Coordinates of C-alpha atoms and ligand atoms in Angstrom, one line a residue:
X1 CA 48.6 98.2 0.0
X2 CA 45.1 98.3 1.8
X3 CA 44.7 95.5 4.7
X4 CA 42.1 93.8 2.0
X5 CA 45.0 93.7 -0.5
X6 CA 47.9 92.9 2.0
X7 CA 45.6 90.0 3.3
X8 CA 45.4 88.9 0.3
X9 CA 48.8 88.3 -0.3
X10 CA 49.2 87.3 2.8
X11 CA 46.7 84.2 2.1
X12 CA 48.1 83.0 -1.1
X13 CA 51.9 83.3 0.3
X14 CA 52.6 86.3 -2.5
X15 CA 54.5 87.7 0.7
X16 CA 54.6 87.0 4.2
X17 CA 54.0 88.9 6.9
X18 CA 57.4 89.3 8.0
X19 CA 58.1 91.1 4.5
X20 CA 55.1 93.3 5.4
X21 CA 56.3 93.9 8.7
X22 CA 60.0 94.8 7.2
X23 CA 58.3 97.1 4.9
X24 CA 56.1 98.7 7.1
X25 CA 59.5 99.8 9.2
X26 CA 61.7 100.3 6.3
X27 CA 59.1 103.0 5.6
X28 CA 58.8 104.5 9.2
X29 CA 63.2 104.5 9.2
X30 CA 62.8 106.7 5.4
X31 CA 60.0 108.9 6.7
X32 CA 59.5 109.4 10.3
X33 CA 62.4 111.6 11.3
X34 CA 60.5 114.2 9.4
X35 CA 56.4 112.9 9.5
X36 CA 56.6 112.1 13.2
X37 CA 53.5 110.1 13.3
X38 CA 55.4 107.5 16.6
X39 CA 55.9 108.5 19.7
X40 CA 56.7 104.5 20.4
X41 CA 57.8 102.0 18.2
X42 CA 58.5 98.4 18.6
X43 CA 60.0 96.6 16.1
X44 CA 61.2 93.6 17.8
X45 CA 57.9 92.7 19.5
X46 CA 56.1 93.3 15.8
X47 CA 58.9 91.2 13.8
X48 CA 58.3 88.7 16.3
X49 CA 54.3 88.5 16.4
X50 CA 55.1 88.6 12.0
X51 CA 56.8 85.6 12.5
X52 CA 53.8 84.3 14.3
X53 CA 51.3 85.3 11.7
X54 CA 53.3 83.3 9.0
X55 CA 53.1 80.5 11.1
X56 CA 49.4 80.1 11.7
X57 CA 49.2 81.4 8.0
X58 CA 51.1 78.3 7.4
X59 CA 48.4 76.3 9.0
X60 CA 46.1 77.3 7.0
X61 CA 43.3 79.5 5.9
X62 CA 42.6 82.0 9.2
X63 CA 39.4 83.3 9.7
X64 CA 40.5 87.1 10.6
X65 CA 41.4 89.5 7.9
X66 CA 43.9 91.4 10.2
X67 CA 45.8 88.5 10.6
X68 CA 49.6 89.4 10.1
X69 CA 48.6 92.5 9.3
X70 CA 50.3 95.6 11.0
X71 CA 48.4 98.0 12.3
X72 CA 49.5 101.3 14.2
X73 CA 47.2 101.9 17.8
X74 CA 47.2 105.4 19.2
X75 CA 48.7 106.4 21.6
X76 CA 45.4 106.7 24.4
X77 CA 44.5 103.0 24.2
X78 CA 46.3 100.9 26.8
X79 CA 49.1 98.3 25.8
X80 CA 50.0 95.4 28.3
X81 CA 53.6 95.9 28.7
X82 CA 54.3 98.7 26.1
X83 CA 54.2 102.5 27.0
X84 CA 51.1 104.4 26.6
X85 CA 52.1 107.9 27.4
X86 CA 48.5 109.7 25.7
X87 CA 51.3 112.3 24.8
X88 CA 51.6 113.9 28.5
X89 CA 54.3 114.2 30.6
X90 CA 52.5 112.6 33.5
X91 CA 52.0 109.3 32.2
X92 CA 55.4 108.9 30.2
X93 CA 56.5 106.2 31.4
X94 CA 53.5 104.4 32.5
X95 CA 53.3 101.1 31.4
X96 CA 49.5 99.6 31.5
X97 CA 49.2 96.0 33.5
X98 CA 46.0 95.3 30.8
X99 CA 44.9 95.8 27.2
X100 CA 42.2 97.7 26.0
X101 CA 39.4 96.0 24.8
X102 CA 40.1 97.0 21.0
X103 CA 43.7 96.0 21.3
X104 CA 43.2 92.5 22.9
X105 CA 40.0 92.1 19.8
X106 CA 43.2 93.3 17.9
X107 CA 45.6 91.5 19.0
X108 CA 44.0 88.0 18.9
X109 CA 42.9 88.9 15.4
X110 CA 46.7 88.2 15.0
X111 CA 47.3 91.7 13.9
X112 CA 51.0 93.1 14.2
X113 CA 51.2 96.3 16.6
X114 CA 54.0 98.5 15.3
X115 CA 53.9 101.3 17.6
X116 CA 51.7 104.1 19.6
X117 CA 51.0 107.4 17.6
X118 CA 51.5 110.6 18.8
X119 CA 48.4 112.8 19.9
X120 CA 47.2 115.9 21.4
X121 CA 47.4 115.7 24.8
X122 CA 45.0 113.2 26.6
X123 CA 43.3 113.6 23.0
X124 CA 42.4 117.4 23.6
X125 CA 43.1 119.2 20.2
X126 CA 42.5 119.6 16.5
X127 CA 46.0 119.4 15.4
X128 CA 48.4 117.3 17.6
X129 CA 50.2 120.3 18.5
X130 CA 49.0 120.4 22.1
X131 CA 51.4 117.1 22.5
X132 CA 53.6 117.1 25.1
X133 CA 56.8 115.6 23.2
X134 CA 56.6 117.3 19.4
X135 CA 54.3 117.7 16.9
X136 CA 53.0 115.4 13.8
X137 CA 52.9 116.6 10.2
X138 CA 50.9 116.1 7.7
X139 CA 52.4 113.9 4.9
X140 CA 50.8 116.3 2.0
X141 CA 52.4 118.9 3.1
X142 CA 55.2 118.8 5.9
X143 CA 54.5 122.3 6.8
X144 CA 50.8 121.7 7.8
X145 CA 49.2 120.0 10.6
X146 CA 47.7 116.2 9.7
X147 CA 44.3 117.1 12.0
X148 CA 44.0 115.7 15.9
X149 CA 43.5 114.4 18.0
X150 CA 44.5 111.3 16.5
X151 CA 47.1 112.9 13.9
X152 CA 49.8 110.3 14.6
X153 CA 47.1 107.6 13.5
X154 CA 46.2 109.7 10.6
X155 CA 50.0 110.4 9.1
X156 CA 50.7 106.6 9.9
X157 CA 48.7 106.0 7.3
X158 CA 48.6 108.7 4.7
X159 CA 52.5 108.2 5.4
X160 CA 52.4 104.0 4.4
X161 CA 53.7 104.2 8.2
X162 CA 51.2 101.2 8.3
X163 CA 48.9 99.1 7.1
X164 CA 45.7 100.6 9.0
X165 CA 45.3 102.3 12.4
X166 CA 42.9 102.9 15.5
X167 CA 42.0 106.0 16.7
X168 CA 39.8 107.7 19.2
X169 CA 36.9 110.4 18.6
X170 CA 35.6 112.4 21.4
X171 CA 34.6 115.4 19.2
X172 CA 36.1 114.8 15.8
X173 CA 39.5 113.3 16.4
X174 CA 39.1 110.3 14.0
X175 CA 37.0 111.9 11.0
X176 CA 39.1 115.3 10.7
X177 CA 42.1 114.1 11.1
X178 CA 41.1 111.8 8.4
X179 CA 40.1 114.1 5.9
X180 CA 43.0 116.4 6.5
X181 CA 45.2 113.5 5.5
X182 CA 43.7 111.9 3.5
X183 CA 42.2 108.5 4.4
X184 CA 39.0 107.3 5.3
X185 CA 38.1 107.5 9.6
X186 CA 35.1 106.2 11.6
X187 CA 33.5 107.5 15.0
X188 CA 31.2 104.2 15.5
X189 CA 27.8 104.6 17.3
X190 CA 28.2 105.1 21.2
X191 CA 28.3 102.2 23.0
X192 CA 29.4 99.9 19.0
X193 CA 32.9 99.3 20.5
X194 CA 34.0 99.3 24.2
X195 CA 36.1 102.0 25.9
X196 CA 37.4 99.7 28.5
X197 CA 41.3 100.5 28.5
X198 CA 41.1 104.0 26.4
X199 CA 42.5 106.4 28.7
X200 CA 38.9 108.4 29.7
X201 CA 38.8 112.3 28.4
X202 CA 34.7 112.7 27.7
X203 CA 33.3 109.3 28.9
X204 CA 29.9 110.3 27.5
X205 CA 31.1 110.9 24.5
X206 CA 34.8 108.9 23.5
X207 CA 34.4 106.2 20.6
X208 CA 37.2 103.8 19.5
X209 CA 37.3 103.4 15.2
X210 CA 39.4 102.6 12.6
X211 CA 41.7 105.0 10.4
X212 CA 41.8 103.2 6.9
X213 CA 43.1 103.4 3.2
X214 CA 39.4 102.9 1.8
X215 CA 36.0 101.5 3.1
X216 CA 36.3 98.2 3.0
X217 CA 39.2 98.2 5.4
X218 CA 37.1 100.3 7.8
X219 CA 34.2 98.1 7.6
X220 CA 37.0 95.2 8.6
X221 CA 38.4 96.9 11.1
X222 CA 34.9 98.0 12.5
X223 CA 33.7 94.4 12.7
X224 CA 36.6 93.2 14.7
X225 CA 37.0 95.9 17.3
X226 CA 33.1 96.0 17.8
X227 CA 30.9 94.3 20.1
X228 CA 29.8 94.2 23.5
X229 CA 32.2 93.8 26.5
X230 CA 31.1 92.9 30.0
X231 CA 34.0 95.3 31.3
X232 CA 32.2 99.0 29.5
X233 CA 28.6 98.9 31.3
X234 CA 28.1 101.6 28.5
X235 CA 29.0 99.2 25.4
X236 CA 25.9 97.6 24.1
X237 CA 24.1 94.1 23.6
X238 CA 23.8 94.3 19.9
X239 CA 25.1 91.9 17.3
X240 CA 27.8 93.0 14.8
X241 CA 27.3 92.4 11.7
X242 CA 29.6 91.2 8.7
X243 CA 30.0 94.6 7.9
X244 CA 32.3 93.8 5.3
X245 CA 30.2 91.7 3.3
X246 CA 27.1 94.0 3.2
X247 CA 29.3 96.4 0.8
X248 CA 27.4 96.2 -2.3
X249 CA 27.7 99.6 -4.0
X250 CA 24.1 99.7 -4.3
X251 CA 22.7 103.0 -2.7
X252 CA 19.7 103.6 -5.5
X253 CA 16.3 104.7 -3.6
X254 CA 18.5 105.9 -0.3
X255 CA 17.1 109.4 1.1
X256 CA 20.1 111.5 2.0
X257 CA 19.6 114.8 4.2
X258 CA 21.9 117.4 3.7
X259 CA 21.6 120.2 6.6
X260 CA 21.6 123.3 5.4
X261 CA 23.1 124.8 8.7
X262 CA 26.3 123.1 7.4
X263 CA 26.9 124.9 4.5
X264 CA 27.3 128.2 5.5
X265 CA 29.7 131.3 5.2
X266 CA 32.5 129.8 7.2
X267 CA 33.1 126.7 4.8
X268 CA 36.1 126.9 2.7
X269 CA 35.0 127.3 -1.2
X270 CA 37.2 124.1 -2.5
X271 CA 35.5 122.0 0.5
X272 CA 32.3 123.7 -0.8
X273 CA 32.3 122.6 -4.0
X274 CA 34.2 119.0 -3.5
X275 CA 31.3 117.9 -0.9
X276 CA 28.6 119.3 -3.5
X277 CA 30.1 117.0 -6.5
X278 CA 30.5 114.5 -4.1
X279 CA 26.4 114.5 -3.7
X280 CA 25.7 114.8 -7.1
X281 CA 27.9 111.7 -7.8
X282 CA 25.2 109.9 -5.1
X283 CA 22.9 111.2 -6.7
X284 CA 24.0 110.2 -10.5
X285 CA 23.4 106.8 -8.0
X286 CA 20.2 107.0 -7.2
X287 CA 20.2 108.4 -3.9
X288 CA 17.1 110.5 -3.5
X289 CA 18.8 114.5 -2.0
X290 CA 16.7 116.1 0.3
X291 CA 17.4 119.3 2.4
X292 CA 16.9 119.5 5.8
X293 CA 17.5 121.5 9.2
X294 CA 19.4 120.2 12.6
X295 CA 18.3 124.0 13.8
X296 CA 20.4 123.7 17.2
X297 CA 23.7 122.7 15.1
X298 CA 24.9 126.2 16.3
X299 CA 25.4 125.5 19.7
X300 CA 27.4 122.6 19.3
X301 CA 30.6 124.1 19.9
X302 CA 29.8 125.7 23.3
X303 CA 27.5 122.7 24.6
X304 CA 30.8 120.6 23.6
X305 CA 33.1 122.6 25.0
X306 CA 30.7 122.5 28.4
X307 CA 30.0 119.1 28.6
X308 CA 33.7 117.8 27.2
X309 CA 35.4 120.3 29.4
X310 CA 33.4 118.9 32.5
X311 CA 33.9 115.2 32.3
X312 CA 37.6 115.8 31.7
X313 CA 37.7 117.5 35.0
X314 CA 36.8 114.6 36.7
X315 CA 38.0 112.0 34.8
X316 CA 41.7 113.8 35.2
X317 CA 41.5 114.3 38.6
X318 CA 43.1 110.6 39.2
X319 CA 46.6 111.9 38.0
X320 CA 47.7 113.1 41.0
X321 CA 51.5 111.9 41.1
X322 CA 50.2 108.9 43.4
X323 CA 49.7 105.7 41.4
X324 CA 50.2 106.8 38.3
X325 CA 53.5 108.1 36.0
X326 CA 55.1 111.3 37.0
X327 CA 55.4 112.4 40.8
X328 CA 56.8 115.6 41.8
X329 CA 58.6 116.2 45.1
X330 CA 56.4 118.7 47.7
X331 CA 57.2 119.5 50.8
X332 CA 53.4 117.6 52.1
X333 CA 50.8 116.1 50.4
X334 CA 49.4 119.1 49.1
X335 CA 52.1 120.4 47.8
X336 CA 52.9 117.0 46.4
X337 CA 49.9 117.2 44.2
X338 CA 49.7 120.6 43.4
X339 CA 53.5 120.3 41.7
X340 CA 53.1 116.6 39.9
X341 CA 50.1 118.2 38.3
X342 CA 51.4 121.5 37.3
X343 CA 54.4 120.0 36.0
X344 CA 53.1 116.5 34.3
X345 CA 50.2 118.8 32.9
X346 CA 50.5 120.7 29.9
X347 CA 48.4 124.0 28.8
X348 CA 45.1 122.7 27.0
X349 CA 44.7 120.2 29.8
X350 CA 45.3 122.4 32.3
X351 CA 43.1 125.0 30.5
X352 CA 40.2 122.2 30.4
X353 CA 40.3 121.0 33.4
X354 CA 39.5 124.7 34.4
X355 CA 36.6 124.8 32.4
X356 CA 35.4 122.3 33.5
X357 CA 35.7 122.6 37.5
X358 CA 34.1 126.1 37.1
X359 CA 31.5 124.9 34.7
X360 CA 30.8 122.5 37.4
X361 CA 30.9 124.2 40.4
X362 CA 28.1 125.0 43.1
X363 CA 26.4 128.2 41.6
X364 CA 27.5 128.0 38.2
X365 CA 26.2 124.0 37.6
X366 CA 22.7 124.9 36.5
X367 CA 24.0 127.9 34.4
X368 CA 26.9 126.0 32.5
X369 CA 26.5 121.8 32.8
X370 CA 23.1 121.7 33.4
X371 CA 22.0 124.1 30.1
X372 CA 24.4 122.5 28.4
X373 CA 22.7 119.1 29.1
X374 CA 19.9 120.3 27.9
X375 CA 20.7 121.6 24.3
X376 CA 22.6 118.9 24.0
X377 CA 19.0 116.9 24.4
X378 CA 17.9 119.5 21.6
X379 CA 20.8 118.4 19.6
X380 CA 20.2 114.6 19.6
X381 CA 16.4 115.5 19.1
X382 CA 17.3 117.2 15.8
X383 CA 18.9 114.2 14.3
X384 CA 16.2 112.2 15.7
X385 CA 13.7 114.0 13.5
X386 CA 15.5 114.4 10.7
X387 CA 16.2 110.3 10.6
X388 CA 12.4 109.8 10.5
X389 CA 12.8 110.8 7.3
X390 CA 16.6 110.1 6.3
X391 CA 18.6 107.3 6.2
X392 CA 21.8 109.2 6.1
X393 CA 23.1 112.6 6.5
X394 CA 25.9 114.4 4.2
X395 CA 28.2 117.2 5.4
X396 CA 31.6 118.3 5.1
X397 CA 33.9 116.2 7.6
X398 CA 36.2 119.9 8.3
X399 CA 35.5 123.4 7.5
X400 CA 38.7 124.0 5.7
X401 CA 41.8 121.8 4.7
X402 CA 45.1 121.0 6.7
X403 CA 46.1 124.3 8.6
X404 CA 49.6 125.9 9.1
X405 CA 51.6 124.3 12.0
X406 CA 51.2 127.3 15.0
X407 CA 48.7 129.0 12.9
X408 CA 46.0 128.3 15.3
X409 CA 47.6 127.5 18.4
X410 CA 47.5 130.7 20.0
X411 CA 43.7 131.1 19.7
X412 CA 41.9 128.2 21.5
X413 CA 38.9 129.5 20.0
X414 CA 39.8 129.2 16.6
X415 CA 41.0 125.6 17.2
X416 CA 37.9 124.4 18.8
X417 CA 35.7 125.9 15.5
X418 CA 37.8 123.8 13.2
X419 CA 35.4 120.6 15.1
X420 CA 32.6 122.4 14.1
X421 CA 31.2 119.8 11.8
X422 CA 31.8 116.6 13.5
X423 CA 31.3 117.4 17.0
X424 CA 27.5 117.0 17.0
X425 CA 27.1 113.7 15.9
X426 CA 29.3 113.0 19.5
X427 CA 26.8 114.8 21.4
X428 CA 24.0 112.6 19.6
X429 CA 26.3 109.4 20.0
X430 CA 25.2 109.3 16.1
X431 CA 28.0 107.1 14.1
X432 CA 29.8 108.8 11.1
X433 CA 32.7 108.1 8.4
X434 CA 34.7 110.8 6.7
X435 CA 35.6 109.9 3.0
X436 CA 37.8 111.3 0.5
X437 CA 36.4 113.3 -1.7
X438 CA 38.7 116.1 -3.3
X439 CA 41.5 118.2 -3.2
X440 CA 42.1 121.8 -3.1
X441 CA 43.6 124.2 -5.4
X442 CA 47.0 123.4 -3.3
X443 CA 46.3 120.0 -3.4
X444 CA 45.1 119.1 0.4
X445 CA 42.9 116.4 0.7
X446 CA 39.1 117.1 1.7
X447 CA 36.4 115.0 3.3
X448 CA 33.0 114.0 3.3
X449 CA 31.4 113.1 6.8
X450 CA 27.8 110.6 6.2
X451 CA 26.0 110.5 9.3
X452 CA 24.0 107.5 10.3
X453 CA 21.5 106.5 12.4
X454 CA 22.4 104.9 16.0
X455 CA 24.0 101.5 15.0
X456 CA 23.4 101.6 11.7
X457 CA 27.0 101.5 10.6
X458 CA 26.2 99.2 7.8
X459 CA 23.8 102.3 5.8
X460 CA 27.2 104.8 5.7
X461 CA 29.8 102.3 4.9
X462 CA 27.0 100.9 1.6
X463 CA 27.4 104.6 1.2
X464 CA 30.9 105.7 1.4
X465 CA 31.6 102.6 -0.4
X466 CA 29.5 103.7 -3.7
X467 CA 30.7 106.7 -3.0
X468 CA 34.7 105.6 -3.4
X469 CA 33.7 103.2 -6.1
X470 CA 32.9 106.0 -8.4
X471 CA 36.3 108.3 -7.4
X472 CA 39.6 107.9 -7.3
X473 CA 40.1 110.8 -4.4
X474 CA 41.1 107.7 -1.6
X475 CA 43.9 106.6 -4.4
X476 CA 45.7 109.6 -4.3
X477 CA 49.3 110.0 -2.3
X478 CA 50.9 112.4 -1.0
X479 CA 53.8 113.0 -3.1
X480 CA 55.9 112.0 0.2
X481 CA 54.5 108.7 -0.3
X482 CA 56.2 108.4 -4.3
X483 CA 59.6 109.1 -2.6
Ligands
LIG1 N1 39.2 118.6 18.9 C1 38.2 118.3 19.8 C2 38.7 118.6 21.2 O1 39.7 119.3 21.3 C3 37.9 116.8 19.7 C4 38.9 116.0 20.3 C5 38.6 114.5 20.2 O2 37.7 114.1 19.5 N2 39.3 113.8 21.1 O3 38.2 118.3 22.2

C-alpha cells in the first residue's frame, strides 16, 4: 500500500493502524534477515504510538496524512531516546537527548517510527557498503547493492519494510538509491527542510527528503517535513505549499531541458534508452523538449569530492571519544584521541577526512577549496542560465543500474563516478526527484532525475506525477516482494 492508500484505510476504519503496524513487522521478521535494510528496530514503541493513532483516528477525521502511518527514518537523523548510530562505530550507542527537526514534524504528524536504516558511514558512499555493521541489499536482486547512502531507506521500501521513508542527500544519497531500487526519492531545494538534528557530513550541501512508493506520497511527505525552523539559520522563510494538491497531471506547454553533457559514452544503454522513452512519453504530453548545455557538468565530481571532503573534515572533528559514543583508552589525551578515532572510524571516513584536511590546509587552500569554490559558482551559474529558459531539467537519476556487492569497493574512484548525475544539482542547492522509469534487460529498476528550479518543488512533482500516470514502472515489485 502507498501512505495515500494506507491513509485511506486508515480514515474509513478498513484497517487500523495497529494491523498496519503488525504488517509492516510481520514483513521486516519474513524479509530482513536476508534484505538488511534495519540496523534498529522498535517494535514496541511503534505498536504503542499505532495504538495511539487509532485512538485520535477514533476521534475523528485528522488533518495529517501520515497519521498512523509507519514510516522508517535513516539512520543519520537524530531520535530522542532511540539509538542513532549513522552506521559508525563511534556513535553506536549514542542515544540523542533531541529530535531532528524532520522527525519531531514526523512525529507530531502522528506517524509510526519503526526503526533506523542502515547507511554508509556518516552517509559517505554510493552503496551502503562503507557501513560499519553489514551491508544492505537490494530487494531486486539480493546479490546487488540497493544504492547509498541512504540504502537502508531505499530497501525499506522497495522491500514493503514500510510504508514510506526519510533519507538524506548530500551528493545523491536519496535519488540513486531510489532508482536502484526502485521507488521514487527527493533531494528538496537547500534550505526547503531543516537540517537541525541530521548528523552534519557536507553542511553546504545535506538535504532531508522523502523515499516514496509514487509521487503523491513524496509530495506528502515533502509538505510535512518542510518549512522553516528557527533552529537551521540556513532553512528558509518561504511558505510550503499544499504540494499534494497542485498534482494535476497537466504538464502541456512545459519547456524541459535535457543537457546534453548527460548523455554521454559512460551511460549504460538500457538507462539510455528508458530515460529517452521516458521524454518522449512528456512529450506525447505536451511538454515542449529542448536541448541544452550545463558546460561545467564535468567537474562536478572533483569540485564535490573538494568541497564534500572539506566540510566533513571539520564537521567530524567533534568525534573525538570525549562527549560523544566510543572512547578509547590512551595513555594521555593525545593518545586518547588519536586511538577513539582510529578505532570508532572506519576507512571512507577516515579516507575523507584526509582529503579534506589537506585540501584545506595552509598552501594547498587556494589550490584545492578555494578553486573548487569557484567552479562550483560556475556550476550553479550553468543551471542558472539554463532555467531562464527551462522550467525543468531531465537526466538520468544513475549512470548504470544496481551494481554487484564488492564490485566497486576497492576503487573509490569508481564509486564516487556512479554520483555523477545527481551530484550537481547539490552543488547548485537545485531540488530534484528520481522517478521510475524502466527496467533493464536483467530486470533492475532505472530512474529518471527532473531538476527544478530553487524552491520550485511543485514544477517536478506536476512532472513526475504525469510522468507515473502514464507508466506503470513505480507498480512493479521485486519478485521478493510476491514471496
Ligand atoms: N555518494 C556520495 C558520497 O559518497 C553522496 C553521498 C550523499 O549524498 N550523502 O559522498
Amino acid at each position: 500500500m502507498t501512505l495515500d492508500e494506507a491513509s485511506d484505510k486508515l480514515r474509513k476504519r478498513e484497517v487500523s493502524s495497529q494491523e498496519l503496524t503488525e504488517a509492516v513487522f510481520q514483513r521486516v521478521a519474513q524479509t530482513d534477515g536476508i534484505i538488511r535494510s534495519y540496523i534498529t528496530l522498535c517494535r514496541d514503541t511503534a505498536i504503542a504510538q499505532a495504538k495511539e493513532a487509532d485512538r485520535r483516528l477514533r476521534q475523528g477525521p485528522s488533518a495529517s496524512p501520515l497519521l498512523g502511518i509507519p514510516i522508517a527514518l535513516k539512520d543519520n537523523l537524530l531520535t530522542q531516546g532511540l539509538r542513532t548510530t549513522c552506521a559508525s562505530r563511534i556513535l553506536e550507542n549514542f542515544i540523542p537527548p533531541y529530535d531532528a527537526t524532520a522527525v519531531a514534524k514526523v512525529r507530531s504528524a502522528g506517524a509510526v517510527i519503526t526503526g533506523k536504516t542502515n547507511l554508509d558511514e556518516f552517509a559517505m558512499g554510493s552503496s551502503a557498503e562503507n557501513s560499519a555493521f553489514f551491508s544492505t541489499r537490494n530487494p531486486w536482486d539480493v546479490e546487488r547493492v540497493p544504492g547509498g547512502s541512504s540504502g537502508g531507506s531505499a530497501a525499506s521500501v522497495a522491500a514493503d519494510q514500510c510504508i514510506a521513508a526519510i533519507g538524506t542527500d548530500t551528493g545523491g544519497s536519496i535519488r540513486q538509491p531510489a532508482a536502484f531500487c526502485g521507488i521514487v526519492g527527493m533531494k528538496p531545494t537547500y534550505g526547503r527542510v531543516s537540517r537541525y538534528g541530521v548528523i552534519a557530513f557536507a553542511s553546504s550541501m545535506d538535504q532531508v527528503g522523502p523515499m516514496t512508493k509514487d509521487v503523491r506520497d513524496c509530495a506528502l511527505l515533502l509538505e510535512t517535513i518542510s518549512g522553516h525552523d528557527p533552529s537551521d539559520s540556513t532553512s528558509v522563510k518561504l511558505p510550503v505549499p499544499s504540494y499534494s494538491q497542485s498534482l494535476t497531471g497537466e504538464i502541456a506547454g512545459l519547456r524541459l531541458g535535457i543537457p546534453k553533457e548527460y548523455f554521454t559514452a559512460g551511460l549504460q544503454s538500457a538507462v539510455d534508452e528508458a530515460v529517452i522513452n521516458a521524454i518522449r512519453q512528456l512529450e506525447k504530453r505536451g511538454a515542449i523538449i529542448e536541448e541544452i548545455s550545463l558546460p561545467h557538468t564535468e567537474y562536478a565530481v572533483a569540485v564535490y569530492y573538494i568541497i564534500a571532503t572539506a566540510e566533513a573534515s571539520s564537521n567530524l572533528a567533534r568525534y573525538d571519544g570525549m562527549r560523544y559514543g566510543q572512547r578509547a583508552v590512551g595513555s594521555d589525551l593525545t593518545e586518547t584521541y588519536m586511538l577513539s578515532r582510529a578505532q570508532g572510524l572506519g576507512p571512507e571516513v577516515k579516507r575523507r577526512i584526509m582529503l579534506g584536511t589537506y585540501a584545506l590546509s595552509v598552501g594547498y587552500y587556494d589550490a584545492y577549496y578555494l578553486k573548487a569554490q569557484k567552479v562550483r559558482a560556475l556550476i550553479h551559474r550553468d543551471f542558472d542560465a539554463a532555467f531562464k529558459h527551462c522550467d525543468a531539467i531531465i537526466t538520468p537519476t544513475s549512470p548504470t543500474t544496481a551494481f554487484k556487492i564488492s564490485e566497486k569497493i576497492q576503487n573509490p574512484l569508481e564509486m564516487y563516478l556512479s554520483d555523477i548525475c545527481t551530484i550537481s544539482i547539490n552543488l547548485a542547492g537545485v531540488p530534484a526527484i528520481s522517478v521510475p522509469c524502466g527496467l533493464d534487460g536483467e530486470g533492475l529498476p532505472i530512474g529518471m532525475q527532473v531538476i527544478g528550479k530553487p524552491f520550485d518543488e511543485a514544477t517536478i512533482l506536476g512532472i513526475a506525477y504525469a510522468y507515473e500516470q502514464q507508466t506503470e514502472w513505480h507498480r512493479k515489485k521485486p519478485a521478493l516482494s510476491a514471496a
